[in-house]
Short mmCIF file of C-alpha atoms in Angstrom, two decimals:
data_model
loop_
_atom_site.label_atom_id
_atom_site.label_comp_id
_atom_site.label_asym_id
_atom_site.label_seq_id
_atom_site.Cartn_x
_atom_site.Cartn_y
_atom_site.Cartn_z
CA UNK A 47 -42.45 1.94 -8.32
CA UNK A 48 -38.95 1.89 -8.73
CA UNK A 49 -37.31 4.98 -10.66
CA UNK A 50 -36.60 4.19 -14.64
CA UNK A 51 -33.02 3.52 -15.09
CA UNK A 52 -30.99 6.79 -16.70
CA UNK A 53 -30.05 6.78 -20.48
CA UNK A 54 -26.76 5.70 -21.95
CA UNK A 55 -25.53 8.78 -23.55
CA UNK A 56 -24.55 8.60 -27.36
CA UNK A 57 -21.04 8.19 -26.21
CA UNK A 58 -21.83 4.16 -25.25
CA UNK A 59 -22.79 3.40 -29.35
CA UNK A 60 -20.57 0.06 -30.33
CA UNK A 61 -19.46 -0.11 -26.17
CA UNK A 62 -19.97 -4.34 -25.71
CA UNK A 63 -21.69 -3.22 -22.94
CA UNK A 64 -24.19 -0.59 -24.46
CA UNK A 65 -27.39 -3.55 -24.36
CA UNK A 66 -25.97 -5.90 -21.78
CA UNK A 67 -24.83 -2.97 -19.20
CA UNK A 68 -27.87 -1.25 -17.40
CA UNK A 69 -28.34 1.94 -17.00
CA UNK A 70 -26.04 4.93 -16.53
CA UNK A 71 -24.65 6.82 -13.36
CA UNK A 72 -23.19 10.35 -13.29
CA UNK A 73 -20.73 10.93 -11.02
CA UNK A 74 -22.01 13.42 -7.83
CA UNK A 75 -20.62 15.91 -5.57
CA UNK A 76 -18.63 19.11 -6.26
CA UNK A 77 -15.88 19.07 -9.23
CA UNK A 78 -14.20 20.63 -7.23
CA UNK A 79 -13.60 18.75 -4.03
CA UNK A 80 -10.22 18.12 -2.96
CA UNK A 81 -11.27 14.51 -2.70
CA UNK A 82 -12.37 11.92 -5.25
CA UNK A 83 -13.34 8.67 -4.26
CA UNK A 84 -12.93 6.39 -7.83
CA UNK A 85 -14.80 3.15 -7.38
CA UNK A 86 -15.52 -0.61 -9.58
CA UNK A 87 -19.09 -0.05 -11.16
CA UNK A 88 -22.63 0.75 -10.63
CA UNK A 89 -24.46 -0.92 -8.81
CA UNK A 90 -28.32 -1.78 -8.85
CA UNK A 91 -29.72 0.52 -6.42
CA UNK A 92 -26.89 3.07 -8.09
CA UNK A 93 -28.62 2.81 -10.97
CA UNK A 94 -32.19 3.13 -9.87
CA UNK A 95 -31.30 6.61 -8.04
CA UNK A 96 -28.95 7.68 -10.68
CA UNK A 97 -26.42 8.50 -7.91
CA UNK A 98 -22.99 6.53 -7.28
CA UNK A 99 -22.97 4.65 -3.82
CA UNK A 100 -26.32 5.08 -2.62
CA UNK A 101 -26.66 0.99 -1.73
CA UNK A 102 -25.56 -0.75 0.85
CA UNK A 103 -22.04 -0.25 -0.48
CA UNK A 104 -22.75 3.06 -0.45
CA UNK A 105 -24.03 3.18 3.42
CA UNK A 106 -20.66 1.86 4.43
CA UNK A 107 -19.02 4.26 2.46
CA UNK A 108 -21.06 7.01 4.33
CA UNK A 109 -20.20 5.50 7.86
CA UNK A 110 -16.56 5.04 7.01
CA UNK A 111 -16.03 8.59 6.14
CA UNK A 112 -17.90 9.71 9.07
CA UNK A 113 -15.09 7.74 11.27
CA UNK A 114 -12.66 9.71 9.38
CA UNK A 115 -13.98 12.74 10.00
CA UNK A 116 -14.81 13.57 5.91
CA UNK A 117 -18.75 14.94 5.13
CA UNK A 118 -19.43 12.89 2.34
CA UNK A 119 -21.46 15.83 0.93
CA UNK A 120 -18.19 17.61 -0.02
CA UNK A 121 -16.52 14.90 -1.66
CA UNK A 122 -16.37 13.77 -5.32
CA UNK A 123 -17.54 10.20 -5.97
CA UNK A 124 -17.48 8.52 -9.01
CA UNK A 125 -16.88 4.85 -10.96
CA UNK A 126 -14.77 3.45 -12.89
CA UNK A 127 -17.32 1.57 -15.46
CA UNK A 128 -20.69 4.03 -14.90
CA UNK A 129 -23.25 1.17 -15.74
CA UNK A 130 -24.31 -2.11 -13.89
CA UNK A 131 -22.43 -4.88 -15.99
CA UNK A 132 -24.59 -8.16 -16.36
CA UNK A 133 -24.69 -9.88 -12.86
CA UNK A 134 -22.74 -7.18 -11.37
CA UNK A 135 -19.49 -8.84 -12.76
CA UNK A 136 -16.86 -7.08 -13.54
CA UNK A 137 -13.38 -8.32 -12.08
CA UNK A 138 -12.36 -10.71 -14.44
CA UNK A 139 -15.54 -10.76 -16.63
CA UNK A 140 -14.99 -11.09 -20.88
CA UNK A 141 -16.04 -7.76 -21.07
CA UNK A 142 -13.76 -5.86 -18.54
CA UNK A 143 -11.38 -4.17 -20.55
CA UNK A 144 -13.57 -3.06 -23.30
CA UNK A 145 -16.11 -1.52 -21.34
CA UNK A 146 -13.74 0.52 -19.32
CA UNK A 147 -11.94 1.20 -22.74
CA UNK A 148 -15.06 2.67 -23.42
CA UNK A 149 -15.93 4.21 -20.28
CA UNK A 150 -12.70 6.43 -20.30
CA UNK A 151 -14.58 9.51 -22.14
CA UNK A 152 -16.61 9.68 -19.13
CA UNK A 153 -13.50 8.60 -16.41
CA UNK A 154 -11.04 10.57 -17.22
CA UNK A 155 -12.62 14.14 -17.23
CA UNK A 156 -13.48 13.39 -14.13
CA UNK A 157 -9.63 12.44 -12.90
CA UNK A 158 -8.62 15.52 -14.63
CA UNK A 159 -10.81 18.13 -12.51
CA UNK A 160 -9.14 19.90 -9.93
CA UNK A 161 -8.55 17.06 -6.79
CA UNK A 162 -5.39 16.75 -4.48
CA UNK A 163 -6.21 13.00 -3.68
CA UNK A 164 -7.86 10.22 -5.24
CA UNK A 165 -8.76 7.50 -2.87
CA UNK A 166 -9.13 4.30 -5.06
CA UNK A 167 -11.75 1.74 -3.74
CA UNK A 168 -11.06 -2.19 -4.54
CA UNK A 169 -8.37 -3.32 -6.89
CA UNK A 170 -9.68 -2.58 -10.20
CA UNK A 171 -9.62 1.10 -9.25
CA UNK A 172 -6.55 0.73 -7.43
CA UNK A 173 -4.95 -0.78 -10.91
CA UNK A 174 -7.07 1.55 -13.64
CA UNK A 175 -5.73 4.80 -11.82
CA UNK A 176 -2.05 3.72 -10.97
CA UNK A 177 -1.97 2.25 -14.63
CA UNK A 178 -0.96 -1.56 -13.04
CA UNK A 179 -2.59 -3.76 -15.45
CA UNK A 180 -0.34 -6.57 -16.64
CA UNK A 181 1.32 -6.68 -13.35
CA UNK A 182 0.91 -9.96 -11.36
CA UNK A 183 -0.12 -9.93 -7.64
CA UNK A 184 -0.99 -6.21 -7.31
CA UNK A 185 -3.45 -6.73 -4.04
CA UNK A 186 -5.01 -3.93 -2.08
CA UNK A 187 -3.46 -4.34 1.03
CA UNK A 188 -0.30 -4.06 0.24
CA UNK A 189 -1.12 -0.89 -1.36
CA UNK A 190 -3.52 0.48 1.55
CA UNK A 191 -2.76 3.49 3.06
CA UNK A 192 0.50 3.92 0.91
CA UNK A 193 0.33 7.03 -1.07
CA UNK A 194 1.17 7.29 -4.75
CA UNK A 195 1.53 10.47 -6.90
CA UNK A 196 0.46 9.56 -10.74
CA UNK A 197 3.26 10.50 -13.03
CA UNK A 198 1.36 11.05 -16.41
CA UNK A 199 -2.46 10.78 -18.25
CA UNK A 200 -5.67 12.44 -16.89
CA UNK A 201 -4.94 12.59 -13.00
CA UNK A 202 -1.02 13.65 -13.09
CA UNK A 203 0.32 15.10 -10.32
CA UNK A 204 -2.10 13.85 -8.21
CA UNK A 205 -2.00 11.56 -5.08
CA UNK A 206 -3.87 8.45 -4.94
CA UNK A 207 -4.28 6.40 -1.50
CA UNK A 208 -5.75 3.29 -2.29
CA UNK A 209 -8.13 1.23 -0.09
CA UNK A 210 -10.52 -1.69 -0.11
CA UNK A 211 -14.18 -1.23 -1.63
CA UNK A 212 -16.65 -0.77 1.17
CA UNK A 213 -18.58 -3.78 -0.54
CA UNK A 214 -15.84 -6.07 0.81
CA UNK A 215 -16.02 -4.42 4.53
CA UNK A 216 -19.59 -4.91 4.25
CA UNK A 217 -19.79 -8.65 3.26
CA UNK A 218 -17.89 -9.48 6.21
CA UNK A 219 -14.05 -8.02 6.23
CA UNK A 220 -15.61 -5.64 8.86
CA UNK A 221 -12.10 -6.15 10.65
CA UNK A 222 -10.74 -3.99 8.35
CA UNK A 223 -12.86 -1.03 9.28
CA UNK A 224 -10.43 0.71 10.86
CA UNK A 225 -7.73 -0.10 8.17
CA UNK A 226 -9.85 1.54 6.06
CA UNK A 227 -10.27 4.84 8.45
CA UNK A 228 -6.66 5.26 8.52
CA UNK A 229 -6.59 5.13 5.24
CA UNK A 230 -8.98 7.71 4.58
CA UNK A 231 -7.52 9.73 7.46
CA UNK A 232 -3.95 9.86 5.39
CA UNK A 233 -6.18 11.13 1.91
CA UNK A 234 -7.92 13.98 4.41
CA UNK A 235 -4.40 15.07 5.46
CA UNK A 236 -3.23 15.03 2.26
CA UNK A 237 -5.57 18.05 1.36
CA UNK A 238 -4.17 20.51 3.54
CA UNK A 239 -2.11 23.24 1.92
CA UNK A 240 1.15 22.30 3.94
CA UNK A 241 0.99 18.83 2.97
CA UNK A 242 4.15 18.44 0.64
CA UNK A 243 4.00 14.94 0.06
CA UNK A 244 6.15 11.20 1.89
CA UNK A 245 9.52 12.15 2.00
CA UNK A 246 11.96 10.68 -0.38
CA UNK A 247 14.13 7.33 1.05
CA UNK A 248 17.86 7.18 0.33
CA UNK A 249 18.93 3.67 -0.18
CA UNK A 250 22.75 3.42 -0.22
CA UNK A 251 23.52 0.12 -2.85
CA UNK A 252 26.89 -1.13 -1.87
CA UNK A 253 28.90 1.59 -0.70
CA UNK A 254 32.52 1.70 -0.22
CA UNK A 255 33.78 -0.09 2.77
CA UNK A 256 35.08 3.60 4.09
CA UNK A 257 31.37 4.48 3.08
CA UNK A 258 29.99 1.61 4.94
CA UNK A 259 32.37 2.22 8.00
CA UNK A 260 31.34 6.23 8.51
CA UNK A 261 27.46 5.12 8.00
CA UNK A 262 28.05 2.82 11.45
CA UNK A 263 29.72 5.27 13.23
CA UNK A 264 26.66 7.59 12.59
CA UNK A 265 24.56 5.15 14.03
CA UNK A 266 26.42 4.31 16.71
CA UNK A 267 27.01 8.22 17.57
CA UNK A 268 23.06 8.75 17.17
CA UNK A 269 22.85 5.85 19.87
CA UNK A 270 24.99 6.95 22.47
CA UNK A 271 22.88 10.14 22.61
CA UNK A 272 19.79 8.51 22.55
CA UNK A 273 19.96 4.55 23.65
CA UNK A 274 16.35 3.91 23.63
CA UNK A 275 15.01 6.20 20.66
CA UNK A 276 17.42 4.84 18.08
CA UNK A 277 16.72 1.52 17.07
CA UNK A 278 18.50 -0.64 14.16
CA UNK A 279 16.68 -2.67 11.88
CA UNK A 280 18.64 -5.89 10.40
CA UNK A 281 17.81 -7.97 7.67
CA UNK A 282 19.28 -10.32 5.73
CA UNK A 283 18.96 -11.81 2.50
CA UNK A 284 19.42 -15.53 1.11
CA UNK A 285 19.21 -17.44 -1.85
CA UNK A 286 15.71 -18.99 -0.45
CA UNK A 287 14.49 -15.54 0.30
CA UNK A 288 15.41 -14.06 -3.32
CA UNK A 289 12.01 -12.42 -4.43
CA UNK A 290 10.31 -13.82 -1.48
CA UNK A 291 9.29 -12.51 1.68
CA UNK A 292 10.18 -14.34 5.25
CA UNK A 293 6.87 -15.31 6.05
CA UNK A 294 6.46 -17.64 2.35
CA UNK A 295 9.45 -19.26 3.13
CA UNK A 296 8.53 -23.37 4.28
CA UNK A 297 11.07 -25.98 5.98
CA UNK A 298 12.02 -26.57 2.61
CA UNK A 299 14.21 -23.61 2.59
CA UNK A 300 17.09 -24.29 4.97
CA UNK A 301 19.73 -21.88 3.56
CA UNK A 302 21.74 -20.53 5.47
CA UNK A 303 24.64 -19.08 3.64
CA UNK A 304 24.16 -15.15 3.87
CA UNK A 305 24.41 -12.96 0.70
CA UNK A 306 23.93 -9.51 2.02
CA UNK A 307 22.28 -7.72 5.50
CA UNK A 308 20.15 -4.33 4.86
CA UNK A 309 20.54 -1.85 7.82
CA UNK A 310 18.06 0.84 8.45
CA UNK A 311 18.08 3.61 11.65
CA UNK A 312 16.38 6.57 9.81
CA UNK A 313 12.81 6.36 8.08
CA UNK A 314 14.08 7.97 5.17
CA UNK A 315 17.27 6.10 4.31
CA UNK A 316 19.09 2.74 4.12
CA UNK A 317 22.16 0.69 3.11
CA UNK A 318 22.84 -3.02 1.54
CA UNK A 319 26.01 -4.20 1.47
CA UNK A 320 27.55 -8.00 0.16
CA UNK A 321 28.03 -10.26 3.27
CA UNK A 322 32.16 -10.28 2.78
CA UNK A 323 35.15 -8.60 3.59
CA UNK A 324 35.53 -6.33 4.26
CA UNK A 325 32.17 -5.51 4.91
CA UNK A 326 31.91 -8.21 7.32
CA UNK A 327 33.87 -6.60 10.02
CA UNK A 328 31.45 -3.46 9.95
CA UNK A 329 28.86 -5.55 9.78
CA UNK A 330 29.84 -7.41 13.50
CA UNK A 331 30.48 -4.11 14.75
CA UNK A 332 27.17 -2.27 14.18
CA UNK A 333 25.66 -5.94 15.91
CA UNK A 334 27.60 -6.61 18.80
CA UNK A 335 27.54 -2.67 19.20
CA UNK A 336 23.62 -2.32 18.70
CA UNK A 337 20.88 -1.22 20.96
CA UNK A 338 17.60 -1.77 19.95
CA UNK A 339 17.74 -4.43 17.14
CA UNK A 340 14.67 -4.95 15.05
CA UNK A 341 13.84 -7.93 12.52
CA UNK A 342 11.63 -9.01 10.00
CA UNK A 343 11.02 -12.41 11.10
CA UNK A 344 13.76 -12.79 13.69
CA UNK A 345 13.06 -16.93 13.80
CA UNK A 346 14.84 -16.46 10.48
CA UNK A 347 17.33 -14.24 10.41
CA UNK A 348 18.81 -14.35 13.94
CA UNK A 349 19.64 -18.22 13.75
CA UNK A 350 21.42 -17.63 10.69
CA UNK A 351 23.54 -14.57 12.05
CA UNK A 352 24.47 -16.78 14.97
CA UNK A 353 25.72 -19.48 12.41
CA UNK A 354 28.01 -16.99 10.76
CA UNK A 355 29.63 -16.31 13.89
CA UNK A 356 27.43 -13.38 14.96
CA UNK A 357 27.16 -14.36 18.85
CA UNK A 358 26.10 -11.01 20.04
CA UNK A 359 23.04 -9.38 18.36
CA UNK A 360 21.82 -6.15 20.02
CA UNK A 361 20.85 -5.26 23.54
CA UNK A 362 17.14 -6.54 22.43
CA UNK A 363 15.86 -7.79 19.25
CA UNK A 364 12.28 -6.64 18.58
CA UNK A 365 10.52 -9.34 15.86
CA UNK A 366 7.97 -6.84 13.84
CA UNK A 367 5.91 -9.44 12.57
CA UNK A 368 5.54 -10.98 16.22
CA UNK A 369 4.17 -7.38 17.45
CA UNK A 370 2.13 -7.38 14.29
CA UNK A 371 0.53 -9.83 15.09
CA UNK A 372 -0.05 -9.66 19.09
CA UNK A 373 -1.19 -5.63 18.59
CA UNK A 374 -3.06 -6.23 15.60
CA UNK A 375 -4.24 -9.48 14.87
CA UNK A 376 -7.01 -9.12 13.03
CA UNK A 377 -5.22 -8.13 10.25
CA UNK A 378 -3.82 -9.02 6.65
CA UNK A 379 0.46 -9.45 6.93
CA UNK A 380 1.17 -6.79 4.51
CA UNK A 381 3.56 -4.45 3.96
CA UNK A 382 0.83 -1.90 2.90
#
């Protein structure tokens, strides 16, 4: 005999969900836990046991901590929307909104107790703790593994790492099992007491040309010292590519007048300048004078140097998508 399903409380009175949602499920594990795992909904087996992730979403969940080291016994796990909505629909569904409207008595204690890192599971997480709604094209992976600290509401000051709902990895994604470990691996490291956070980037937005010249020199200072552990990462930017990324881009787009070239050497800092004098000269410096050159789809950008006159590009030129691809194929292209 299956268990009865739990209660609503009072709190669910009016909620458009209070007949047509079944059941209710508490959230479990300590308050306390450095770690809160926020997921979509209960489930059907959730609600039966009364417990959040104890299906087969739930058994995924269990073996994907286990890979990344975390006892699921010690973690917080809760939902976003803490009944079953009718056919398990939720993304989407007439309903959404309003029920997690209504749900936010029981949400956002729970984001307010005392975790480091929330680790979002699926998108509507992902967009109900980052506060994205109303933004277009917000996917999971390229959020994955990037960590966010919440500004303002219930879980300020905290830092989310998002990641994809087990329920996906389970219906067949299971290439992204260990996309999902690393991302989990990043939220366990972010409990430690030394942890201080990602480092701020510097971007430097059209600098002087004196500016622009002493940032070169750096680089080609840092390079001399250490030829292979320096590299220089190029890009460039067209009217095609304006709010698109390289890999969009079709045979319809055959522009090749340049508008500006990014440079990057350090993780935490880079520089955009317009592609004209005097600029330009700089800019034929750093690439004639480059080691280790890499690119962001170099089919695209290194044809179009050439045409501007750039003959000599770097000792190599490294294509990141191309080694993307060959180390890890199985994988979404995304910047997450």
């Amino acid at each position: 005999m299956p268990l009865p399903a739990r209660q609503k409380p009072s709190g669910c009175t009016s909620c458009i969900l209070e007949h047509k949602g079944w059941g209710f499920v508490l959230p479990s594990g300590p308050p306390t836990s450095p770690i809160l795992f926020m997921g979509e909904a209960a489930g059907h087996t959730e609600v039966l046991t009364g417990n959040p992730f104890t299906g087969i979403a739930g058994g995924t969940l269990s073996r994907l901590c286990t890979r990344a080291g975390i006892n699921r016994e010690t973690v917080r796990i809760a939902n976003v929307l803490s009944c079953e909505p009718p056919g398990d629909w939720l993304d989407g569904a007439p309903w959404q909104h309003s029920a997690m409207a209504q749900c936010a008595q029981y949400r956002e204690p729970v984001l307010a107790e005392p975790h480091r890192v929330i680790v979002t599971l699926g998108a509507i997480a992902l967009k109900e703790v980052l506060d994205l709604w109303g933004y277009d094209g917000v996917r999971v992976q390229d959020f994955h593994g990037c960590m966010q600290q919440v500004e303002y509401g219930p879980a300020a000051g905290k830092w989310v790492v998002p990641t994809y709902h087990p329920s996906f990895i389970q219906r067949g994604a299971t290439n992204l099992t260990d996309v999902v470990r690393f991302d989990l691996e990043r939220a366990k490291a972010a409990t430690r007491p030394e942890f201080a956070g990602p480092q701020p980037a510097t971007l430097h937005l059209d600098p002087s040309p004196t500016a622009f010249q002493l940032w070169a020199s750096g680089y080609l200072n840092e390079l001399r010292r250490n030829p292979e552990g320096v590299w220089l990462a190029v890009d460039i930017e067209t009217k095609d590519k304006v709010g698109r990324d390289e890999g969009e881009l079709s045979a319809a787009d055959t522009s090749t007048k340049i508008e500006r070239v990014n440079f990057a050497y350090r993780p935490d800092e880079g520089i955009t300048v317009p592609y004209e004098e005097p600029y330009r000269a700089t800019i034929d410096r750093l690439l004639s004078e480059a080691g280790i050159v890499l690119m962001w789809f170099k089919s695209y950008d290194q044809p179009r140097l050439h045409l501007a006159g750039h003959r000599t590009i770097g000792r190599e030129i490294w294509d990141l998508p191309w080694a993307f691809h060959h180390l890890q194929s199985d994988l979404p292209l995304g910047l997450g």
